Amino acid sequence: MSQQQQAPQAGRTSQPPVGERIATWADGRVGLFSLAKANLRKIFPDHWSFMLGEVALYSFLIIIVTGVYLTLFFKPGLNEVVYHGRYTPLNGVRMSEAFKSTMDISFDIRGGLLLRQLHHWAALVFILSMLAHMTRVFFTGAFRKPRELNWLIGAGLLILGMFDGFMGYSLPDDLLSGTGIRFMEGAILSLPIVGTYLVMFLFGGQYPGTIWVPRLYMVHILLIPGIMAALLVAHLILVFYHKHTQGLGPGRTNRNVVGMPLMPVYMAKAGGFFFLVSGIIGVFAAIAQINPIWAYGPYRPDQVTTDAQPDWYMGYSEGLIRVMPGWEINFLGHTLVLGVLIPLLVFPCVLLALWLYPFFEAWVTGDKREHHVTERPRNNPTRTAFGAAWLALYSLLLIGGGNDLWATHFHLSINAITWTVRIGFFVLPVLTFVVTKRWCLGLQRRDREKVLHGRESGRIVRLPHGEFVEVHEPLVQEDRYALTVHHQYQPLEMPPSVDENGNVRQIGWLERLRVRMSQAYFGPTGQIPKVTREEYEALLAAHHHEPAEVRH
């Protein structure tokens, strides 16, 4: 073969692979290489608690995938039909199209029941992991500047997830979900003046009507998921921009990041964790039955399930209603059902107290610095005590929401449980706050003693004059650093009543409140002063005069 015939073959073999040519084409139009080079090696701090947020992300993806599959077969209609399907006990029973299509998904569609279980379990895990993730962020102070916006986004995702979950398990129109819708209708009716109009608007007329399932369906699959997806993207962008906060440790400051690169280390771990989360949720869906609508039957307004319980995340709202006395008053010709209206007003206040807390703490401290290193919960006792009190109240109201089940399962008086929750609503948060704060202060004292005197070695020596003492081992430098590196705020002081010109200073009530809150947070009753460098050096100098047995 001649050289002229071989040249084209050599030219063809020297061409880059197809994948590289496609990447080069894309880079010429969107700057793919430069974008990847700048971001794929981005360093992220690493800690096991970051996985809580990833569990929420992966369960949300499972919700979307399974939800898309279920929408192909679900019929959001309230027109009555007669059931003739594989579930024999309900054959010949009149029911809505929504209930019948859910029965068909469960018994006639291949894999339908498993997908329903995956969808429901993923929703429960999604909200639980979001709550756990926000709890971690709260107790470690990871919501501080510049992450206040991300905290608001996370709280918004939690609240939207709760309401979307409520709408989701209401769609099948079974007796359990219908009871929940009836509960919602009663709560809306308790609103003065506008309650009746809102019910007419939501249900298209008198309850139950025929339009509320299609309306909830559109909100459940389009409106709220769209908002949540947008918030989730914004949340991830801010996390990528700010990076995770990193824990206290040597070399970790607000000006650097100690961790692993996004690619390949972090992405490999995230990919493996996604399959792990999916597998565990799949096991839940396969072996743990949830929401068996065929056991409840189709909804009828004249019936109610005796053990009707909402999903756990809405249990505290149920608890507020159940433990509230059935008070009613007449005001300007309108009957105010306080037994429902007051819980309806307390419900958002409990959530807002946690949602808006970062701005309250920033106002108290007046701190405008950026924070990229977390705090140990013990080093901010008041905040930790507040969070513990919130969790205690939430847990107590969950018990109140299931007071009938607690009574039947543990053979207790339902009235005793109700009154315990009523009293505990006012007592338990205060008691939890006091106990948690004292616990944190005790841990701070322990840390202070460890820095000054070291840890107990368990070795007893006898001094020349006969006294027996335990030898303490001094901490290594790394441990001393971890126990003393945190910043301690100084409490604010009330400005002088007279200014430098001799004029009486006007101090508003808001400034007085801020000073008092600052003293409660960071005064002598709010924190234990950490060891200073001067204290430690003075103690070292004093140790030189002790017997060698005690020093070592």
Coordinates of C-alpha atoms in Angstrom, one line a residue:
M1 CA 0.0 0.0 0.0
S2 CA 1.4 3.5 -0.9
Q3 CA 2.1 6.2 1.7
Q4 CA -0.7 8.3 0.2
Q5 CA -3.2 5.6 1.0
Q6 CA -1.9 5.2 4.6
A7 CA -2.1 8.9 5.5
P8 CA -5.9 9.2 5.8
Q9 CA -5.9 6.1 8.2
A10 CA -3.2 7.6 10.4
G11 CA -5.2 10.9 10.5
R12 CA -8.4 9.1 11.5
T13 CA -6.7 7.2 14.4
S14 CA -5.2 10.4 15.8
Q15 CA -8.6 12.0 16.3
P16 CA -9.6 12.4 20.0
P17 CA -12.3 10.2 21.4
V18 CA -16.0 11.0 20.9
G19 CA -16.5 12.0 24.6
E20 CA -13.6 14.4 24.5
R21 CA -14.9 16.0 21.3
I22 CA -18.3 16.5 22.9
A23 CA -16.7 18.0 26.0
T24 CA -14.7 20.3 23.9
W25 CA -17.8 21.3 21.9
A26 CA -19.6 22.1 25.2
D27 CA -16.7 24.0 26.6
G28 CA -16.6 26.3 23.7
R29 CA -20.2 27.3 24.3
V30 CA -20.7 27.2 28.1
G31 CA -17.2 27.2 29.5
L32 CA -17.5 23.6 30.9
F33 CA -13.8 23.0 31.6
S34 CA -13.2 26.3 33.4
L35 CA -16.3 25.8 35.5
A36 CA -15.4 22.3 36.5
K37 CA -11.8 23.2 37.2
A38 CA -12.9 26.0 39.5
N39 CA -15.5 24.0 41.5
L40 CA -14.9 20.3 41.3
R41 CA -11.9 20.5 43.6
K42 CA -13.7 22.8 46.0
I43 CA -12.9 21.8 49.6
F44 CA -15.7 20.8 52.0
P45 CA -15.4 20.1 55.7
D46 CA -16.4 16.6 56.7
H47 CA -18.5 15.4 59.6
W48 CA -21.1 12.7 60.1
S49 CA -23.8 15.2 61.1
F50 CA -23.7 16.7 57.6
M51 CA -25.3 13.4 56.4
L52 CA -28.6 14.4 58.1
G53 CA -29.1 17.1 55.4
E54 CA -28.1 14.6 52.7
V55 CA -30.8 12.1 54.0
A56 CA -33.4 14.9 53.5
L57 CA -32.1 15.5 50.0
Y58 CA -32.1 11.9 48.9
S59 CA -35.5 11.1 50.4
F60 CA -36.9 14.2 48.5
L61 CA -35.5 12.7 45.3
I62 CA -37.3 9.4 46.1
I63 CA -40.5 11.3 46.7
I64 CA -40.3 13.0 43.3
V65 CA -39.5 9.8 41.4
T66 CA -42.2 7.7 43.1
G67 CA -44.7 10.6 43.0
V68 CA -44.3 10.9 39.2
Y69 CA -45.0 7.1 38.8
L70 CA -48.1 7.4 41.1
T71 CA -49.6 10.3 39.1
L72 CA -49.8 8.1 36.1
F73 CA -52.5 6.0 37.7
F74 CA -54.2 8.2 40.4
K75 CA -57.5 9.8 39.4
P76 CA -58.2 12.8 41.6
G77 CA -62.0 12.7 41.4
L78 CA -64.8 12.5 43.9
N79 CA -67.4 11.1 41.5
E80 CA -68.9 7.9 43.0
V81 CA -68.2 4.6 41.4
V82 CA -68.8 1.0 42.4
Y83 CA -65.7 -1.0 43.2
H84 CA -65.1 -4.4 41.5
G85 CA -61.4 -5.3 42.0
R86 CA -59.1 -7.8 43.5
Y87 CA -59.8 -6.8 47.1
T88 CA -62.9 -8.9 47.7
P89 CA -64.1 -7.4 51.0
L90 CA -64.9 -4.1 49.3
N91 CA -66.5 -5.5 46.1
G92 CA -69.8 -3.7 45.4
V93 CA -69.0 -0.8 47.8
R94 CA -69.6 2.7 46.5
M95 CA -66.6 4.9 46.7
S96 CA -64.9 7.9 45.1
E97 CA -62.7 7.6 42.0
A98 CA -59.8 8.8 44.2
F99 CA -60.3 5.9 46.5
K100 CA -60.9 3.3 43.7
S101 CA -57.8 4.4 41.8
T102 CA -55.7 4.1 45.0
M103 CA -57.0 0.6 45.5
D104 CA -56.2 -0.2 41.9
I105 CA -52.6 1.1 42.4
S106 CA -52.3 -1.0 45.5
F107 CA -53.6 -4.3 44.1
D108 CA -53.7 -4.2 40.3
I109 CA -50.7 -2.1 39.2
R110 CA -47.4 -4.0 39.1
G111 CA -45.3 -2.7 41.9
G112 CA -47.9 -0.1 42.8
L113 CA -48.2 -0.9 46.5
L114 CA -44.5 -0.9 46.9
L115 CA -44.3 2.5 45.2
R116 CA -47.0 3.9 47.5
Q117 CA -45.1 2.6 50.5
L118 CA -41.9 4.1 49.2
H119 CA -43.5 7.4 48.6
H120 CA -45.1 7.6 52.1
W121 CA -42.0 6.3 53.9
A122 CA -39.8 8.7 52.0
A123 CA -42.0 11.6 53.0
L124 CA -41.8 10.6 56.7
V125 CA -38.0 10.3 56.5
F126 CA -37.7 13.6 54.6
I127 CA -39.4 15.6 57.4
L128 CA -37.7 13.7 60.2
S129 CA -34.3 14.3 58.6
M130 CA -35.0 17.9 58.0
L131 CA -36.0 18.4 61.6
A132 CA -32.9 16.5 62.8
H133 CA -30.7 18.6 60.4
M134 CA -32.1 21.9 61.6
T135 CA -31.7 20.7 65.2
R136 CA -28.0 20.1 64.5
V137 CA -27.7 23.5 62.8
F138 CA -29.5 25.2 65.8
F139 CA -27.5 23.7 68.6
T140 CA -24.1 24.3 66.9
G141 CA -24.9 27.9 65.9
A142 CA -24.4 27.1 62.2
F143 CA -27.3 29.5 61.4
R144 CA -25.2 32.6 62.2
K145 CA -24.0 35.1 59.6
P146 CA -23.7 34.6 56.7
R147 CA -26.2 31.6 56.8
E148 CA -29.4 33.3 58.1
L149 CA -31.0 33.1 54.6
N150 CA -30.2 29.4 54.4
W151 CA -31.8 28.9 57.8
L152 CA -35.0 30.6 56.6
I153 CA -35.0 28.4 53.5
G154 CA -34.5 25.2 55.5
A155 CA -37.4 26.2 57.9
G156 CA -39.6 27.0 54.9
L157 CA -38.8 23.6 53.4
L158 CA -39.7 21.9 56.7
I159 CA -43.1 23.8 57.0
L160 CA -43.9 23.2 53.3
G161 CA -43.0 19.5 53.7
M162 CA -45.4 19.2 56.6
F163 CA -48.3 20.7 54.8
D164 CA -47.6 18.8 51.5
G165 CA -47.4 15.6 53.5
F166 CA -50.8 16.3 55.0
M167 CA -52.3 16.9 51.6
G168 CA -50.6 13.8 50.2
Y169 CA -52.2 11.4 52.7
S170 CA -55.5 13.1 52.3
L171 CA -55.8 12.4 48.6
P172 CA -57.0 8.7 48.7
D173 CA -60.3 9.8 50.3
D174 CA -60.2 6.9 52.8
L175 CA -61.9 7.1 56.2
L176 CA -58.7 8.1 58.0
S177 CA -57.7 10.9 55.6
G178 CA -61.3 12.1 55.4
T179 CA -61.2 12.5 59.2
G180 CA -58.1 14.7 58.8
I181 CA -59.8 16.9 56.2
R182 CA -62.8 17.2 58.6
F183 CA -60.4 18.3 61.3
M184 CA -58.9 21.0 58.9
E185 CA -62.4 22.2 58.0
G186 CA -63.3 22.6 61.7
A187 CA -60.1 24.5 62.3
I188 CA -60.8 26.9 59.5
L189 CA -64.4 27.5 60.6
S190 CA -63.1 28.6 64.0
L191 CA -61.6 31.7 62.4
P192 CA -63.8 34.7 63.1
I193 CA -65.7 36.3 60.2
V194 CA -63.6 34.8 57.4
G195 CA -63.7 31.1 58.4
T196 CA -67.0 30.3 56.6
Y197 CA -65.9 32.1 53.4
L198 CA -62.6 30.2 53.4
V199 CA -64.4 26.9 53.7
M200 CA -66.7 27.8 50.9
F201 CA -63.7 28.8 48.8
L202 CA -61.6 25.6 49.5
F203 CA -64.4 23.1 49.2
G204 CA -66.4 24.8 46.5
G205 CA -69.5 24.9 48.6
Q206 CA -70.7 23.0 51.7
Y207 CA -68.4 20.4 53.1
P208 CA -67.4 17.9 51.8
G209 CA -68.3 18.9 48.2
T210 CA -66.8 17.4 45.1
I211 CA -63.9 19.6 44.3
W212 CA -61.4 19.5 47.2
V213 CA -59.5 16.4 46.1
P214 CA -58.7 17.8 42.6
R215 CA -57.6 21.1 44.2
L216 CA -55.4 19.4 46.8
Y217 CA -54.0 17.2 44.1
M218 CA -52.8 20.2 42.0
V219 CA -51.3 21.9 45.1
H220 CA -49.7 18.6 46.2
I221 CA -48.0 17.7 42.9
L222 CA -47.4 21.1 41.3
L223 CA -47.5 24.2 43.5
I224 CA -45.7 23.1 46.7
P225 CA -43.2 20.7 45.1
G226 CA -42.3 23.4 42.6
I227 CA -41.7 25.9 45.4
M228 CA -39.8 23.3 47.4
A229 CA -37.6 22.4 44.4
A230 CA -36.7 26.0 43.9
L231 CA -35.9 26.5 47.6
L232 CA -33.8 23.3 47.6
V233 CA -31.8 24.5 44.6
A234 CA -31.3 27.9 46.3
H235 CA -30.3 26.1 49.6
L236 CA -27.7 23.9 47.8
I237 CA -26.3 26.9 45.9
L238 CA -25.8 28.7 49.2
V239 CA -24.3 25.6 50.8
F240 CA -21.9 25.4 47.9
Y241 CA -21.1 29.1 48.1
H242 CA -20.7 29.3 51.9
K243 CA -19.6 25.6 52.4
H244 CA -20.6 23.7 55.5
T245 CA -19.6 25.1 58.9
Q246 CA -16.6 23.1 60.4
G247 CA -16.2 22.0 63.9
L248 CA -13.7 23.3 66.4
G249 CA -10.2 21.9 66.0
P250 CA -6.5 22.7 65.3
G251 CA -6.0 24.7 62.2
R252 CA -9.7 25.5 61.7
T253 CA -10.7 29.2 61.6
N254 CA -13.2 31.4 60.0
R255 CA -10.7 32.1 57.2
N256 CA -9.9 28.6 56.0
V257 CA -11.6 25.2 55.3
V258 CA -10.2 21.9 56.4
G259 CA -11.8 19.0 54.6
M260 CA -12.0 16.9 51.5
P261 CA -12.3 17.9 47.8
L262 CA -15.7 17.8 46.2
M263 CA -14.4 15.5 43.4
P264 CA -13.8 12.6 43.7
V265 CA -13.9 12.1 47.5
Y266 CA -17.1 13.9 48.6
M267 CA -19.0 12.9 45.4
A268 CA -18.0 9.2 45.9
K269 CA -19.2 9.3 49.5
A270 CA -22.4 11.1 48.6
G271 CA -23.2 8.6 45.8
G272 CA -22.7 5.6 48.1
F273 CA -24.8 7.3 50.8
F274 CA -27.6 7.9 48.4
F275 CA -27.9 4.1 47.6
L276 CA -27.7 3.4 51.3
V277 CA -30.6 5.7 52.2
S278 CA -32.6 4.4 49.2
G279 CA -32.0 0.8 50.3
I280 CA -33.1 1.5 53.9
I281 CA -36.2 3.3 52.9
G282 CA -36.9 0.4 50.5
V283 CA -36.6 -2.0 53.4
F284 CA -39.1 0.1 55.4
A285 CA -41.5 0.1 52.5
A286 CA -41.2 -3.7 52.0
I287 CA -41.7 -4.9 55.5
A288 CA -43.5 -2.2 57.4
Q289 CA -47.1 -1.5 56.3
I290 CA -48.3 2.1 56.4
N291 CA -51.6 3.7 55.6
P292 CA -53.6 0.5 54.6
I293 CA -56.6 2.3 53.2
W294 CA -58.5 -0.9 52.5
A295 CA -58.6 -1.5 56.3
Y296 CA -60.3 1.9 56.8
G297 CA -62.6 1.9 53.8
P298 CA -63.9 4.9 51.8
Y299 CA -64.7 8.1 53.6
R300 CA -68.2 8.8 54.8
P301 CA -69.1 12.0 56.6
D302 CA -71.2 10.2 59.2
Q303 CA -68.3 7.9 60.2
V304 CA -64.9 8.3 61.8
T305 CA -62.1 5.9 62.6
T306 CA -61.7 5.4 66.3
D307 CA -57.9 5.5 66.2
A308 CA -57.5 8.3 63.7
Q309 CA -54.0 9.7 63.9
P310 CA -52.2 12.0 61.6
D311 CA -48.6 11.4 60.5
W312 CA -46.2 12.2 63.4
Y313 CA -45.1 15.6 62.1
M314 CA -48.7 16.9 62.3
G315 CA -49.2 15.2 65.7
Y316 CA -48.4 18.3 67.7
S317 CA -51.1 20.3 66.0
E318 CA -53.6 17.5 66.9
G319 CA -52.3 17.6 70.4
L320 CA -53.0 21.3 70.8
I321 CA -56.6 20.7 69.8
R322 CA -57.1 17.6 72.0
V323 CA -55.8 19.1 75.2
M324 CA -57.4 22.5 74.8
P325 CA -60.6 22.9 76.8
G326 CA -63.8 23.3 74.7
W327 CA -64.3 27.0 75.4
E328 CA -66.7 29.2 73.5
I329 CA -67.6 32.9 73.9
N330 CA -70.0 35.2 72.1
F331 CA -68.3 38.4 70.8
L332 CA -70.2 41.0 68.9
G333 CA -72.7 38.5 67.7
H334 CA -70.1 36.0 66.6
T335 CA -69.4 32.7 68.3
L336 CA -65.7 32.3 68.9
V337 CA -64.7 28.6 69.4
L338 CA -61.6 29.2 71.5
G339 CA -61.1 25.5 71.9
V340 CA -60.0 25.5 68.3
L341 CA -59.1 29.1 67.6
I342 CA -56.4 29.3 70.3
P343 CA -54.6 26.1 69.2
L344 CA -54.8 27.4 65.6
L345 CA -53.0 30.6 66.7
V346 CA -50.4 28.7 68.9
F347 CA -49.6 26.3 66.0
P348 CA -47.6 28.8 63.9
C349 CA -46.2 30.6 66.9
V350 CA -44.4 27.4 68.0
L351 CA -42.8 27.1 64.5
L352 CA -42.0 30.8 64.2
A353 CA -40.2 30.8 67.5
L354 CA -37.6 28.5 66.0
W355 CA -37.7 30.0 62.6
L356 CA -36.9 33.6 63.7
Y357 CA -34.5 32.8 66.5
P358 CA -31.3 33.5 64.5
F359 CA -32.4 37.2 64.1
F360 CA -33.2 37.4 67.8
E361 CA -29.8 36.1 68.9
A362 CA -28.0 38.5 66.4
W363 CA -30.0 41.4 67.9
V364 CA -29.0 40.4 71.4
T365 CA -25.3 39.9 70.6
G366 CA -24.9 42.7 68.1
D367 CA -22.4 40.4 66.3
K368 CA -21.9 41.3 62.7
R369 CA -18.9 39.0 62.0
E370 CA -19.0 35.9 59.7
H371 CA -19.0 32.5 61.5
H372 CA -17.7 29.4 59.7
V373 CA -16.8 27.4 62.8
T374 CA -19.5 25.8 64.9
E375 CA -20.0 26.1 68.6
R376 CA -20.3 23.3 71.1
P377 CA -23.8 23.4 72.5
R378 CA -22.5 23.7 76.1
N379 CA -20.7 26.9 75.2
N380 CA -24.0 28.7 74.6
P381 CA -26.2 27.4 77.5
T382 CA -29.2 29.7 77.0
R383 CA -29.6 28.9 73.3
T384 CA -29.1 25.2 74.0
A385 CA -31.7 25.4 76.8
F386 CA -34.2 27.2 74.5
G387 CA -33.8 24.5 71.8
A388 CA -34.2 21.7 74.4
A389 CA -37.4 23.4 75.7
W390 CA -38.8 23.6 72.2
L391 CA -38.2 19.9 71.6
A392 CA -39.7 19.0 74.9
L393 CA -42.8 21.0 74.1
Y394 CA -43.1 19.4 70.6
S395 CA -42.7 15.9 72.1
L396 CA -45.3 16.6 74.8
L397 CA -47.8 17.7 72.2
L398 CA -47.2 14.6 70.2
I399 CA -48.3 12.6 73.3
G400 CA -51.3 14.8 73.6
G401 CA -52.2 14.2 69.9
G402 CA -52.2 10.4 70.6
N403 CA -53.7 10.5 74.1
D404 CA -56.3 7.8 73.2
L405 CA -53.6 5.4 72.0
W406 CA -51.4 6.1 75.1
A407 CA -54.5 5.4 77.2
T408 CA -55.4 2.1 75.5
H409 CA -51.8 0.8 75.1
F410 CA -50.6 1.6 78.6
H411 CA -53.9 1.2 80.4
L412 CA -54.0 4.8 81.6
S413 CA -56.8 7.3 82.1
I414 CA -57.3 9.5 79.1
N415 CA -58.3 12.3 81.3
A416 CA -55.1 11.9 83.4
I417 CA -53.1 12.1 80.2
T418 CA -54.9 15.1 78.9
W419 CA -54.5 17.0 82.2
T420 CA -50.8 16.0 82.4
V421 CA -50.3 17.5 78.9
R422 CA -52.2 20.6 79.8
I423 CA -50.1 21.2 82.9
G424 CA -46.9 20.1 81.2
F425 CA -47.5 22.6 78.4
F426 CA -46.6 25.4 80.8
V427 CA -44.3 23.5 83.2
L428 CA -42.2 21.1 81.0
P429 CA -40.6 23.8 78.7
V430 CA -39.5 25.9 81.8
L431 CA -38.3 22.8 83.7
T432 CA -36.4 21.6 80.6
F433 CA -34.9 25.0 80.1
V434 CA -33.6 25.3 83.7
V435 CA -32.2 21.7 83.8
T436 CA -30.5 22.0 80.4
K437 CA -28.9 25.3 81.2
R438 CA -27.6 24.0 84.5
W439 CA -26.3 21.0 82.7
C440 CA -24.4 23.1 80.2
L441 CA -23.0 25.3 82.9
G442 CA -21.8 22.2 84.7
L443 CA -20.1 21.0 81.6
Q444 CA -18.4 24.4 81.2
R445 CA -17.1 24.1 84.8
R446 CA -15.8 20.7 84.0
D447 CA -14.0 21.9 80.9
R448 CA -12.5 24.8 82.9
E449 CA -11.2 22.4 85.6
K450 CA -9.7 20.1 83.0
V451 CA -7.8 22.9 81.4
L452 CA -6.4 24.2 84.7
H453 CA -5.8 20.9 86.5
G454 CA -5.8 18.2 83.8
R455 CA -7.8 15.0 83.7
E456 CA -8.0 12.5 86.5
S457 CA -5.5 9.7 86.2
G458 CA -6.8 7.4 88.9
R459 CA -3.3 7.2 90.5
I460 CA -3.2 8.1 94.2
V461 CA 0.0 9.3 95.9
R462 CA 0.9 10.1 99.4
L463 CA 2.6 13.4 100.1
P464 CA 5.5 13.8 102.7
H465 CA 3.1 15.2 105.3
G466 CA 0.8 12.2 105.0
E467 CA -2.0 13.6 102.7
F468 CA -3.3 11.4 99.9
V469 CA -4.0 13.1 96.6
E470 CA -4.9 12.0 93.1
V471 CA -2.4 12.8 90.4
H472 CA -3.9 14.7 87.4
E473 CA -2.5 14.4 84.0
P474 CA -2.2 17.7 82.0
L475 CA -4.1 17.9 78.8
V476 CA -2.2 17.9 75.5
Q477 CA -2.0 21.2 73.6
E478 CA -4.7 20.1 71.1
D479 CA -7.2 19.4 73.8
R480 CA -6.5 22.7 75.6
Y481 CA -7.0 24.5 72.4
A482 CA -10.3 22.8 71.7
L483 CA -11.6 23.7 75.2
T484 CA -10.6 27.4 75.1
V485 CA -10.7 28.5 71.4
H486 CA -14.5 29.4 71.5
H487 CA -15.5 33.1 71.7
Q488 CA -17.3 34.3 74.7
Y489 CA -19.5 37.4 74.4
Q490 CA -19.4 40.0 77.2
P491 CA -22.8 41.1 78.4
L492 CA -24.0 44.6 77.4
E493 CA -24.2 47.3 80.1
M494 CA -26.9 49.9 80.4
P495 CA -25.5 53.3 79.2
P496 CA -25.2 56.1 81.7
S497 CA -28.4 57.9 82.5
V498 CA -26.6 61.2 81.7
D499 CA -24.6 61.8 78.5
E500 CA -21.2 63.6 78.2
N501 CA -23.0 67.0 77.9
G502 CA -25.0 66.5 81.1
N503 CA -28.3 65.8 79.4
V504 CA -30.6 63.0 80.6
R505 CA -30.2 60.1 78.2
Q506 CA -33.4 58.7 76.8
I507 CA -33.2 54.8 77.0
G508 CA -36.1 53.1 75.2
W509 CA -37.7 49.9 76.5
L510 CA -36.3 48.0 73.5
E511 CA -32.7 48.9 74.5
R512 CA -33.4 48.0 78.1
L513 CA -34.8 44.6 77.0
R514 CA -31.7 44.0 74.8
V515 CA -29.4 44.7 77.8
R516 CA -31.3 42.4 80.1
M517 CA -31.4 39.6 77.5
S518 CA -27.6 40.0 76.9
Q519 CA -27.0 39.8 80.6
A520 CA -29.2 36.7 80.9
Y521 CA -27.3 35.1 78.0
F522 CA -23.7 36.1 78.8
G523 CA -23.7 37.3 82.4
P524 CA -22.5 35.4 85.4
T525 CA -25.7 33.2 85.3
G526 CA -25.4 32.6 81.6
Q527 CA -21.9 31.2 81.1
I528 CA -18.7 30.2 83.0
P529 CA -15.7 32.3 82.1
K530 CA -13.2 30.2 80.1
V531 CA -9.6 29.9 81.2
T532 CA -7.4 32.9 80.1
R533 CA -3.8 32.7 79.2
E534 CA -2.8 34.6 82.3
E535 CA -4.6 32.2 84.6
Y536 CA -3.0 29.2 82.9
E537 CA 0.5 30.7 83.1
A538 CA 0.0 31.6 86.8
L539 CA -1.1 28.0 87.5
L540 CA 2.0 26.6 85.8
A541 CA 4.2 28.9 87.8
A542 CA 2.5 27.7 91.0
H543 CA 3.0 24.0 90.0
H544 CA 6.8 24.4 90.1
H545 CA 6.6 24.7 93.9
E546 CA 4.6 21.4 94.3
P547 CA 6.2 18.0 95.0
A548 CA 7.3 16.1 91.9
E549 CA 4.9 13.3 92.7
V550 CA 1.9 15.6 92.4
R551 CA 3.2 17.4 89.2
H552 CA 3.6 14.1 87.4

